[in-house]
Coordinates of C-alpha atoms and ligand atoms in Angstrom, one line a residue:
M1 CA -58.4 -134.8 -78.0
D2 CA -61.0 -135.6 -75.7
V3 CA -61.0 -139.3 -75.4
L4 CA -62.2 -142.3 -72.8
K5 CA -59.7 -145.2 -72.2
I6 CA -61.4 -148.6 -71.0
R7 CA -59.7 -151.7 -69.9
G8 CA -62.4 -154.2 -70.7
G9 CA -63.1 -157.5 -68.7
K10 CA -64.6 -156.5 -65.4
P11 CA -68.2 -157.3 -65.1
L12 CA -70.4 -154.2 -64.0
Q13 CA -71.7 -154.1 -60.4
G14 CA -73.8 -152.1 -58.4
T15 CA -76.2 -149.4 -58.5
I16 CA -77.2 -146.6 -60.5
K17 CA -79.7 -143.7 -60.8
A18 CA -81.7 -143.4 -64.0
S19 CA -81.5 -140.0 -65.7
G20 CA -84.2 -137.9 -66.8
A21 CA -85.1 -138.6 -70.8
K22 CA -83.3 -136.5 -73.4
N23 CA -85.9 -136.9 -75.8
A24 CA -88.5 -135.8 -73.7
M25 CA -86.4 -133.1 -71.8
T26 CA -85.3 -131.2 -74.9
K27 CA -89.1 -131.3 -76.4
L28 CA -90.8 -130.3 -73.0
L29 CA -88.2 -127.1 -73.3
V30 CA -89.4 -126.4 -76.7
A31 CA -93.1 -127.0 -75.2
S32 CA -92.9 -124.3 -72.4
L33 CA -92.2 -122.0 -75.4
L34 CA -96.0 -122.1 -76.8
S35 CA -96.8 -119.6 -73.3
D36 CA -95.6 -116.6 -71.4
R37 CA -96.3 -118.4 -68.4
K38 CA -93.2 -119.9 -66.2
C39 CA -92.6 -123.9 -66.6
T40 CA -90.8 -125.6 -64.2
F41 CA -89.0 -129.3 -64.4
Y42 CA -87.8 -131.6 -61.7
N43 CA -85.5 -134.8 -63.1
V44 CA -84.0 -132.6 -65.5
P45 CA -80.4 -134.9 -66.8
N46 CA -77.2 -132.4 -67.1
I47 CA -76.4 -133.6 -70.9
G48 CA -75.1 -131.9 -73.9
D49 CA -78.8 -131.5 -75.8
V50 CA -80.6 -130.0 -72.8
E51 CA -77.6 -127.4 -72.9
I52 CA -77.8 -127.1 -77.0
T53 CA -81.8 -126.9 -76.6
L54 CA -81.5 -124.0 -73.4
N55 CA -79.1 -122.0 -75.9
L56 CA -81.9 -122.1 -78.3
C57 CA -84.4 -121.0 -76.1
R58 CA -82.1 -118.3 -75.0
E59 CA -81.5 -116.7 -78.2
I60 CA -85.0 -115.9 -78.6
G61 CA -85.7 -114.6 -75.0
S62 CA -86.4 -117.2 -72.5
E63 CA -84.9 -116.5 -68.9
I64 CA -83.8 -119.8 -67.2
H65 CA -82.4 -121.1 -64.1
W66 CA -81.1 -124.5 -63.6
D67 CA -80.1 -126.1 -60.4
K68 CA -78.1 -128.7 -61.7
Q69 CA -77.4 -130.4 -58.7
N70 CA -81.1 -130.9 -58.0
G71 CA -82.0 -131.5 -61.4
V72 CA -84.6 -128.5 -61.0
L73 CA -84.8 -126.3 -64.0
E74 CA -87.0 -123.0 -64.4
I75 CA -87.9 -121.5 -67.9
H76 CA -89.9 -118.5 -68.5
T77 CA -90.4 -117.0 -71.7
K78 CA -92.2 -113.8 -70.9
E79 CA -92.3 -112.3 -74.6
L80 CA -90.0 -113.2 -78.0
K81 CA -87.1 -111.6 -78.1
T82 CA -86.5 -112.6 -82.1
S83 CA -88.2 -115.8 -84.0
Y84 CA -84.6 -115.9 -85.6
V85 CA -82.2 -119.2 -84.6
P86 CA -78.9 -118.2 -85.7
Q87 CA -77.0 -120.2 -88.0
K88 CA -74.5 -121.1 -86.1
Y89 CA -76.8 -124.0 -84.5
S90 CA -76.9 -125.2 -87.5
G91 CA -76.5 -129.3 -87.6
A92 CA -76.5 -129.2 -83.4
N93 CA -79.3 -131.5 -82.9
R94 CA -82.9 -132.2 -84.2
I95 CA -84.6 -129.7 -82.0
P96 CA -84.5 -126.3 -84.2
I97 CA -87.1 -127.6 -86.7
L98 CA -89.5 -128.2 -83.8
M99 CA -89.7 -124.6 -82.7
I100 CA -91.3 -123.9 -86.1
G101 CA -94.3 -125.9 -84.4
A102 CA -94.3 -123.9 -81.0
L103 CA -94.0 -120.4 -82.4
L104 CA -96.1 -120.2 -85.3
G105 CA -98.8 -119.2 -83.2
R106 CA -97.0 -116.9 -81.0
T107 CA -95.7 -114.4 -83.4
N108 CA -96.7 -112.9 -86.9
E109 CA -92.8 -112.6 -87.6
D110 CA -91.3 -114.9 -89.8
I111 CA -89.9 -117.8 -87.9
I112 CA -86.4 -118.7 -89.3
V113 CA -84.3 -121.8 -88.2
P114 CA -81.0 -123.4 -89.4
T115 CA -81.2 -126.7 -91.2
I116 CA -81.1 -129.8 -88.5
G117 CA -78.6 -132.1 -87.4
G118 CA -78.6 -135.0 -85.2
D119 CA -76.8 -138.4 -85.5
L120 CA -75.7 -139.6 -88.9
I121 CA -77.9 -142.4 -89.1
G122 CA -79.6 -141.9 -92.3
A123 CA -81.4 -139.2 -94.6
R124 CA -83.4 -137.6 -91.3
P125 CA -85.6 -135.5 -93.7
V126 CA -88.2 -133.6 -92.5
D127 CA -90.4 -133.6 -95.3
F128 CA -93.7 -135.0 -93.2
H129 CA -93.2 -131.8 -90.6
I130 CA -93.1 -129.6 -93.6
H131 CA -96.4 -130.8 -95.0
A132 CA -98.4 -131.0 -91.7
L133 CA -97.5 -127.5 -90.7
Q134 CA -98.5 -126.3 -94.4
K135 CA -101.9 -128.3 -94.2
L136 CA -102.2 -126.3 -90.8
G137 CA -101.8 -123.2 -92.9
A138 CA -98.3 -122.5 -92.5
R139 CA -96.2 -121.1 -95.0
I140 CA -92.8 -123.1 -95.2
E141 CA -90.0 -122.5 -97.4
Y142 CA -86.3 -123.5 -97.5
R143 CA -84.0 -120.7 -98.6
E144 CA -80.1 -120.8 -98.9
M145 CA -78.7 -118.5 -96.7
K146 CA -74.5 -117.3 -96.3
K147 CA -73.5 -120.3 -95.3
E148 CA -76.2 -122.8 -95.4
G149 CA -80.1 -123.1 -95.8
A150 CA -82.8 -122.3 -93.3
Y151 CA -86.0 -122.9 -93.1
F152 CA -88.7 -119.6 -93.0
A153 CA -92.0 -120.2 -91.6
Q154 CA -94.8 -118.2 -90.9
A155 CA -98.7 -118.0 -90.3
H156 CA -99.9 -114.7 -90.9
G157 CA -103.2 -115.6 -91.9
G158 CA -103.7 -117.8 -88.8
L159 CA -103.6 -121.7 -88.2
K160 CA -106.6 -123.8 -88.9
G161 CA -107.4 -127.0 -87.5
S162 CA -106.8 -130.1 -90.4
I163 CA -107.0 -134.0 -90.6
I164 CA -103.1 -135.1 -91.1
T165 CA -102.2 -138.6 -91.8
L166 CA -98.7 -139.0 -91.4
V167 CA -97.4 -141.8 -93.9
Y168 CA -95.2 -143.0 -91.2
P169 CA -95.5 -142.4 -87.5
S170 CA -92.5 -140.2 -87.1
V171 CA -91.9 -139.1 -83.4
G172 CA -90.4 -135.6 -84.5
A173 CA -93.4 -134.8 -86.9
T174 CA -96.0 -135.6 -84.4
E175 CA -94.3 -133.6 -81.9
N176 CA -94.3 -130.5 -84.2
T177 CA -97.7 -131.1 -85.5
I178 CA -99.1 -131.1 -81.7
L179 CA -97.1 -128.1 -80.6
A180 CA -98.6 -126.1 -83.7
A181 CA -102.3 -127.6 -83.5
I182 CA -102.4 -126.1 -80.3
R183 CA -103.1 -122.4 -81.5
A184 CA -104.8 -123.6 -84.8
K185 CA -108.5 -122.5 -84.7
G186 CA -111.0 -125.7 -84.5
T187 CA -109.7 -129.2 -83.9
T188 CA -106.4 -131.5 -85.4
L189 CA -106.9 -135.0 -86.0
I190 CA -103.3 -136.6 -86.0
K191 CA -103.5 -139.9 -87.7
N192 CA -101.0 -142.6 -87.9
A193 CA -99.4 -140.4 -85.3
A194 CA -96.1 -141.8 -83.2
L195 CA -96.9 -142.9 -79.3
E196 CA -93.7 -143.2 -78.4
P197 CA -93.3 -142.5 -74.1
E198 CA -91.8 -139.4 -74.8
I199 CA -94.8 -138.0 -76.7
I200 CA -97.1 -139.1 -74.2
D201 CA -94.9 -137.2 -71.7
L202 CA -95.3 -134.1 -73.7
I203 CA -99.2 -134.6 -73.7
L204 CA -99.0 -134.6 -70.3
F205 CA -97.1 -131.7 -69.9
L206 CA -98.8 -129.9 -72.2
Q207 CA -102.1 -130.5 -70.6
K208 CA -100.6 -129.2 -67.2
M209 CA -100.2 -125.9 -69.2
G210 CA -103.7 -125.7 -70.7
A211 CA -103.5 -127.7 -73.6
H212 CA -107.1 -129.9 -74.7
I213 CA -105.6 -133.8 -76.3
T214 CA -106.9 -136.8 -76.9
V215 CA -105.2 -140.2 -77.7
E216 CA -107.6 -142.2 -79.4
A217 CA -107.6 -145.8 -80.5
D218 CA -105.8 -146.2 -84.0
R219 CA -103.0 -143.8 -83.7
T220 CA -105.1 -140.8 -83.4
I221 CA -104.4 -137.6 -81.5
R222 CA -107.3 -135.1 -81.3
I223 CA -105.8 -131.4 -80.0
Q224 CA -108.5 -128.9 -79.6
H225 CA -107.5 -125.0 -79.9
V226 CA -106.6 -123.1 -76.9
E227 CA -105.2 -119.7 -76.4
Q228 CA -104.8 -119.6 -72.6
F229 CA -101.9 -121.2 -70.5
V230 CA -101.0 -121.3 -67.1
E231 CA -98.2 -121.9 -65.1
A232 CA -97.0 -125.8 -65.0
E233 CA -94.5 -128.3 -63.6
H234 CA -93.4 -131.5 -65.0
H235 CA -91.5 -134.5 -63.3
V236 CA -89.6 -135.4 -66.7
L237 CA -90.1 -139.2 -67.8
T238 CA -87.1 -141.7 -67.2
D239 CA -84.7 -142.4 -69.6
R240 CA -85.7 -146.0 -71.3
N241 CA -82.7 -145.4 -73.8
E242 CA -80.5 -145.0 -70.6
V243 CA -81.8 -147.8 -68.8
A244 CA -81.4 -150.4 -71.6
S245 CA -77.8 -149.5 -72.5
Y246 CA -77.0 -150.4 -68.6
A247 CA -78.7 -152.8 -68.7
M248 CA -77.6 -154.8 -71.6
A249 CA -73.7 -153.4 -70.4
A250 CA -74.5 -155.2 -67.3
I251 CA -75.6 -159.0 -68.9
A252 CA -72.8 -158.4 -71.5
T253 CA -69.8 -158.2 -69.1
K254 CA -71.7 -160.8 -66.5
G255 CA -72.7 -158.5 -64.2
R256 CA -75.3 -157.5 -62.0
V257 CA -76.6 -153.6 -61.9
F258 CA -79.9 -152.1 -60.2
I259 CA -81.2 -149.4 -61.8
E260 CA -83.0 -147.2 -59.5
G261 CA -85.9 -145.5 -61.2
A262 CA -86.0 -147.9 -64.7
E263 CA -89.8 -147.7 -65.2
H264 CA -91.2 -151.4 -66.4
I265 CA -93.9 -149.9 -68.4
H266 CA -91.8 -148.5 -70.6
M267 CA -89.4 -151.6 -71.4
I268 CA -91.6 -154.0 -72.1
A269 CA -90.6 -154.8 -75.5
F270 CA -86.9 -154.7 -74.4
L271 CA -87.2 -157.1 -71.5
N272 CA -88.9 -159.3 -74.1
K273 CA -86.1 -159.6 -76.2
L274 CA -83.5 -160.2 -73.1
R275 CA -85.7 -163.0 -71.8
E276 CA -85.5 -164.6 -75.3
I277 CA -81.9 -164.5 -75.3
G278 CA -81.4 -165.6 -71.5
G279 CA -80.4 -162.1 -69.6
G280 CA -82.0 -161.8 -66.3
F281 CA -84.0 -159.1 -64.6
Q282 CA -86.0 -158.6 -61.9
I283 CA -89.0 -156.0 -61.8
K284 CA -88.7 -154.2 -58.0
K285 CA -90.8 -151.4 -56.6
N286 CA -88.1 -148.8 -57.4
G287 CA -86.5 -150.1 -60.3
I288 CA -85.2 -152.6 -62.2
E289 CA -82.2 -155.0 -61.5
F290 CA -80.3 -156.8 -64.3
F291 CA -78.2 -160.0 -64.7
Y292 CA -76.4 -162.4 -66.2
Q293 CA -78.0 -165.9 -64.9
D294 CA -76.6 -168.5 -67.8
E295 CA -75.4 -168.7 -71.3
L296 CA -77.2 -166.2 -73.5
R297 CA -78.8 -167.4 -77.0
G298 CA -79.1 -166.0 -80.6
I299 CA -82.7 -164.4 -81.5
H300 CA -84.1 -162.7 -84.4
L301 CA -85.2 -158.9 -83.6
E302 CA -86.9 -156.7 -85.4
T303 CA -86.9 -152.4 -84.2
D304 CA -89.9 -150.5 -84.8
V305 CA -91.7 -147.8 -83.7
H306 CA -93.5 -148.1 -79.7
P307 CA -94.5 -149.8 -78.8
G308 CA -92.1 -152.4 -81.1
F309 CA -88.5 -152.4 -80.0
M310 CA -86.5 -149.6 -80.0
T311 CA -84.1 -148.4 -82.9
D312 CA -82.0 -146.7 -79.9
W313 CA -81.8 -150.0 -78.4
Q314 CA -80.6 -151.8 -81.5
Q315 CA -76.8 -150.6 -81.6
P316 CA -75.8 -152.4 -78.0
F317 CA -78.3 -154.8 -78.4
V318 CA -76.1 -155.9 -81.5
V319 CA -73.4 -155.7 -79.2
L320 CA -74.8 -158.1 -76.5
L321 CA -75.6 -160.6 -79.1
T322 CA -71.8 -160.9 -80.0
Q323 CA -71.9 -162.7 -76.5
A324 CA -75.0 -164.9 -77.4
K325 CA -74.3 -168.6 -78.6
G326 CA -75.9 -169.4 -82.3
V327 CA -77.0 -167.1 -84.9
S328 CA -79.0 -163.9 -84.3
V329 CA -80.5 -161.6 -87.0
V330 CA -81.5 -158.3 -87.0
H331 CA -83.9 -156.0 -88.8
E332 CA -84.0 -152.3 -88.7
T333 CA -87.1 -150.6 -90.2
V334 CA -87.1 -147.4 -88.5
Y335 CA -83.7 -146.0 -90.2
E336 CA -82.6 -147.5 -93.7
N337 CA -78.9 -146.5 -92.2
R338 CA -77.8 -147.2 -88.9
F339 CA -75.7 -150.4 -89.2
G340 CA -72.5 -148.2 -90.1
Y341 CA -71.3 -148.6 -86.7
T342 CA -70.5 -152.5 -87.0
Q343 CA -67.3 -152.2 -89.0
M344 CA -65.7 -151.1 -86.1
L345 CA -67.3 -154.3 -84.1
K346 CA -66.2 -156.3 -87.1
E347 CA -62.1 -155.2 -86.3
M348 CA -62.6 -155.9 -82.3
G349 CA -63.5 -159.4 -83.6
A350 CA -67.4 -159.5 -83.7
D351 CA -68.7 -162.0 -86.9
I352 CA -71.2 -159.7 -88.4
S353 CA -72.7 -159.6 -91.9
L354 CA -74.7 -157.1 -93.6
F355 CA -77.8 -157.6 -95.8
T356 CA -80.2 -155.2 -98.0
Q357 CA -83.0 -157.7 -98.0
C358 CA -85.6 -157.8 -94.7
L359 CA -84.2 -160.9 -92.8
G360 CA -87.0 -162.7 -90.7
G361 CA -90.2 -161.2 -90.1
K362 CA -91.9 -158.6 -92.2
S363 CA -91.1 -156.6 -95.3
C364 CA -90.1 -152.8 -94.1
R365 CA -90.2 -149.7 -96.1
F366 CA -86.6 -150.6 -97.1
A367 CA -87.4 -153.6 -98.8
A368 CA -86.8 -152.6 -102.3
S369 CA -83.5 -150.3 -101.4
D370 CA -79.8 -151.1 -101.7
H371 CA -79.5 -150.1 -98.0
H372 CA -78.0 -152.6 -95.4
H373 CA -80.5 -152.7 -92.7
S374 CA -80.5 -156.4 -91.7
L375 CA -78.1 -158.2 -90.4
V376 CA -76.7 -161.8 -89.1
V377 CA -74.4 -161.6 -86.3
K378 CA -72.4 -165.0 -84.7
G379 CA -71.7 -165.4 -81.3
I380 CA -70.1 -166.2 -78.9
S381 CA -66.8 -163.8 -80.1
S382 CA -63.9 -162.7 -77.7
L383 CA -63.6 -158.8 -78.7
H384 CA -60.1 -157.3 -78.3
G385 CA -59.5 -153.6 -77.6
K386 CA -59.1 -150.7 -80.6
N387 CA -58.5 -147.2 -81.1
I388 CA -62.2 -146.0 -81.9
S389 CA -63.8 -143.0 -83.3
I390 CA -67.6 -142.8 -82.3
P391 CA -69.8 -141.3 -85.1
D392 CA -72.9 -141.2 -83.2
L393 CA -74.8 -141.4 -79.6
R394 CA -76.0 -144.7 -79.5
A395 CA -73.1 -146.2 -81.9
G396 CA -71.1 -144.5 -79.1
F397 CA -72.9 -146.6 -76.3
A398 CA -72.1 -149.6 -78.0
Y399 CA -68.6 -149.0 -78.6
V400 CA -68.3 -148.5 -74.8
M401 CA -70.0 -151.7 -74.3
A402 CA -67.5 -153.4 -76.9
A403 CA -64.3 -152.0 -74.9
L404 CA -66.0 -152.9 -71.6
L405 CA -65.8 -156.5 -72.9
A406 CA -62.3 -156.3 -74.6
Q407 CA -59.7 -158.0 -72.4
D408 CA -57.2 -155.4 -73.2
E409 CA -57.5 -151.5 -73.9
S410 CA -59.5 -149.1 -76.2
T411 CA -59.4 -145.5 -76.9
I412 CA -62.6 -143.8 -77.9
S413 CA -62.3 -140.4 -79.3
N414 CA -65.5 -137.9 -79.7
A415 CA -66.5 -138.7 -76.5
P416 CA -68.6 -135.4 -76.5
F417 CA -71.1 -137.4 -78.6
L418 CA -71.9 -139.5 -75.3
D419 CA -72.2 -136.4 -73.3
R420 CA -75.2 -135.3 -75.6
G421 CA -77.5 -138.3 -74.3
Y422 CA -75.9 -140.0 -71.3
E423 CA -75.6 -138.0 -67.8
D424 CA -72.2 -138.4 -66.4
L425 CA -71.4 -141.6 -68.3
V426 CA -67.9 -142.2 -66.6
G427 CA -68.9 -141.2 -62.9
K428 CA -71.8 -143.9 -63.3
L429 CA -69.6 -146.8 -64.9
V430 CA -66.5 -146.2 -62.4
S431 CA -69.3 -146.5 -59.4
L432 CA -69.9 -149.8 -61.2
G433 CA -66.2 -151.1 -61.5
A434 CA -65.6 -150.1 -64.7
D435 CA -62.0 -149.6 -65.5
I436 CA -62.3 -146.1 -67.8
E437 CA -60.8 -142.9 -67.6
R438 CA -61.2 -139.3 -69.3
G439 CA -58.7 -137.5 -70.5
A440 CA -56.8 -135.3 -73.3
V441 CA -54.6 -136.9 -76.0
R442 CA -52.6 -135.2 -79.0
K443 CA -54.8 -136.4 -81.9
E444 CA -51.3 -137.8 -83.7
A445 CA -50.6 -139.9 -80.8
L446 CA -54.0 -141.7 -81.8
S447 CA -53.8 -143.6 -84.6
L448 CA -57.3 -145.4 -85.7
Q449 CA -55.3 -147.9 -87.4
K450 CA -54.3 -149.5 -84.4
Ligands
LIG501 N1 -88.6 -139.2 -91.5 C1 -89.1 -138.7 -92.6 N2 -89.5 -137.9 -92.8 C2 -89.7 -136.6 -91.8 C3 -89.6 -137.4 -90.7 C4 -89.3 -138.6 -90.7 O1 -88.8 -139.4 -93.6 O2 -90.3 -136.0 -92.2 C5 -88.4 -140.8 -91.4 C6 -86.9 -140.8 -90.8 O3 -86.1 -140.6 -91.7 C7 -86.9 -142.4 -90.2 C8 -88.2 -142.5 -89.7 O4 -89.1 -141.3 -90.3 O5 -86.4 -143.3 -91.1 C9 -88.3 -141.7 -88.1 O6 -88.2 -140.9 -87.7 P1 -88.6 -139.8 -86.3 O7 -89.2 -138.7 -86.9 O8 -89.6 -140.6 -85.9 O9 -87.3 -139.9 -85.6 P2 -86.8 -138.5 -85.3 O10 -87.9 -137.6 -84.2 O11 -85.8 -137.8 -86.1 C10 -86.4 -139.1 -82.9 C11 -85.2 -139.5 -81.7 C12 -84.3 -140.4 -82.0 C13 -85.2 -141.8 -82.6 C14 -86.3 -141.7 -83.1 C15 -87.2 -142.8 -83.5 C16 -85.2 -137.2 -81.0 C17 -84.6 -136.0 -80.5 N3 -84.8 -138.1 -82.1 O12 -86.0 -138.8 -83.6 O13 -83.6 -140.9 -81.1 O14 -84.0 -142.7 -82.8 O15 -87.3 -140.5 -83.1 O16 -87.7 -143.3 -82.0 O17 -86.2 -137.4 -80.1 C18 -81.4 -141.2 -80.1 O18 -81.7 -140.6 -78.9 O19 -80.5 -141.2 -80.3 C19 -82.2 -141.0 -81.4 C20 -81.3 -140.9 -82.7

């Protein structure tokens, strides 16, 4: 069993370089499938989700050359070998469903993609994607296959531009609709679109490829039909999740870390909350330095779509709040079920209570549900080491942070979850002075009841 062993209690000190963004890179690869021209990417993160996405692309005929040392990747999908993404990718990540949008205008064959995976942080349905693609003229059906179901999609009659209003500004549904709309005849308007920095990065790349896309006021994206694409190259956006993760770990451990390449523009909501709790940061020419300066204090925090406070920052931020004096309230409004990880934090010594009500701020989509989507955390708690199993990527980093704070040793299993989104996690933490190592242990040797 692949585990991380962490002996906490050491402040993180030093400099690391931010990697390219997982949630941009994976979509950029899918976008490259629209065209038969070569696409070149720089600042490509060497992470599991990029590997999975590349395997999906290879299955349908992409030729790929990846210089991992220099973070340069070329992808060229001259023609589609197949539009069937095998069942073995079922549950692998959230990417297969986006391949429908990219491939609909490129083939007359049925596009078949397995059911999608990703982190277990709520129901994560794809109804917005399906409705939007249907509105553009696609026929999409869910059919049972041998082991599991798959989505079958085709647009034999061609795609036609339309006005699509998303019920909620979903990141994936916005991306899928943009990709399909590029080849839809006429103009498409996506209203109530998500405008996360990773979506803007996707639009920048698509524009380089030849697409005609305008971001209008009031969450509207306008896409005009194009057929011709050109070779394109793109420097991938920096990962704001990774930057925030190390920033929180630096402050929680009372350390000081400079993150080279951290981009101020994408961190505004995060930096405001850091300032409110009393965490230190300084914006420099080529990055941001984060540091502990004085006792942290409790706050109210609400997650939201961009430009709000990102849901992916929530889990490690709760660990940070265990080190803030007084009471903090956190209201999760993006996912209905993103607090499962708090049980282990409680076992490590955190004082956290969950609520089904919307605490503080506004009432959200989950107000009338039974989901625990608000919490109260009281600090300062002293955390102790445990044997921990990681349930998902961001909870995984939250546990790493908790283990870095604990005075004794923690053993963290399911470490490959972290590889999906954090490039060279152990290397970066070791360079900051953390006492962490990766190794294998026999399953029986690891009692999760410790
Ligand atoms: N939703 C629906 N129906 C849909 C699509 C979404 O009800 O058809 C709901 C979801 O269940 C959720 C909300 O809408 O409650 C927002 O989901 P969204 O579609 O925006 O999320 P996503 O595209 O599946 C991406 C990131 C997530 C990140 C969210 C929100 C990728 C691969 N994933 O997911 O990142 O939390 O946007 O910003 O881009 C992570 O990196 O750890 C991660 C989970």
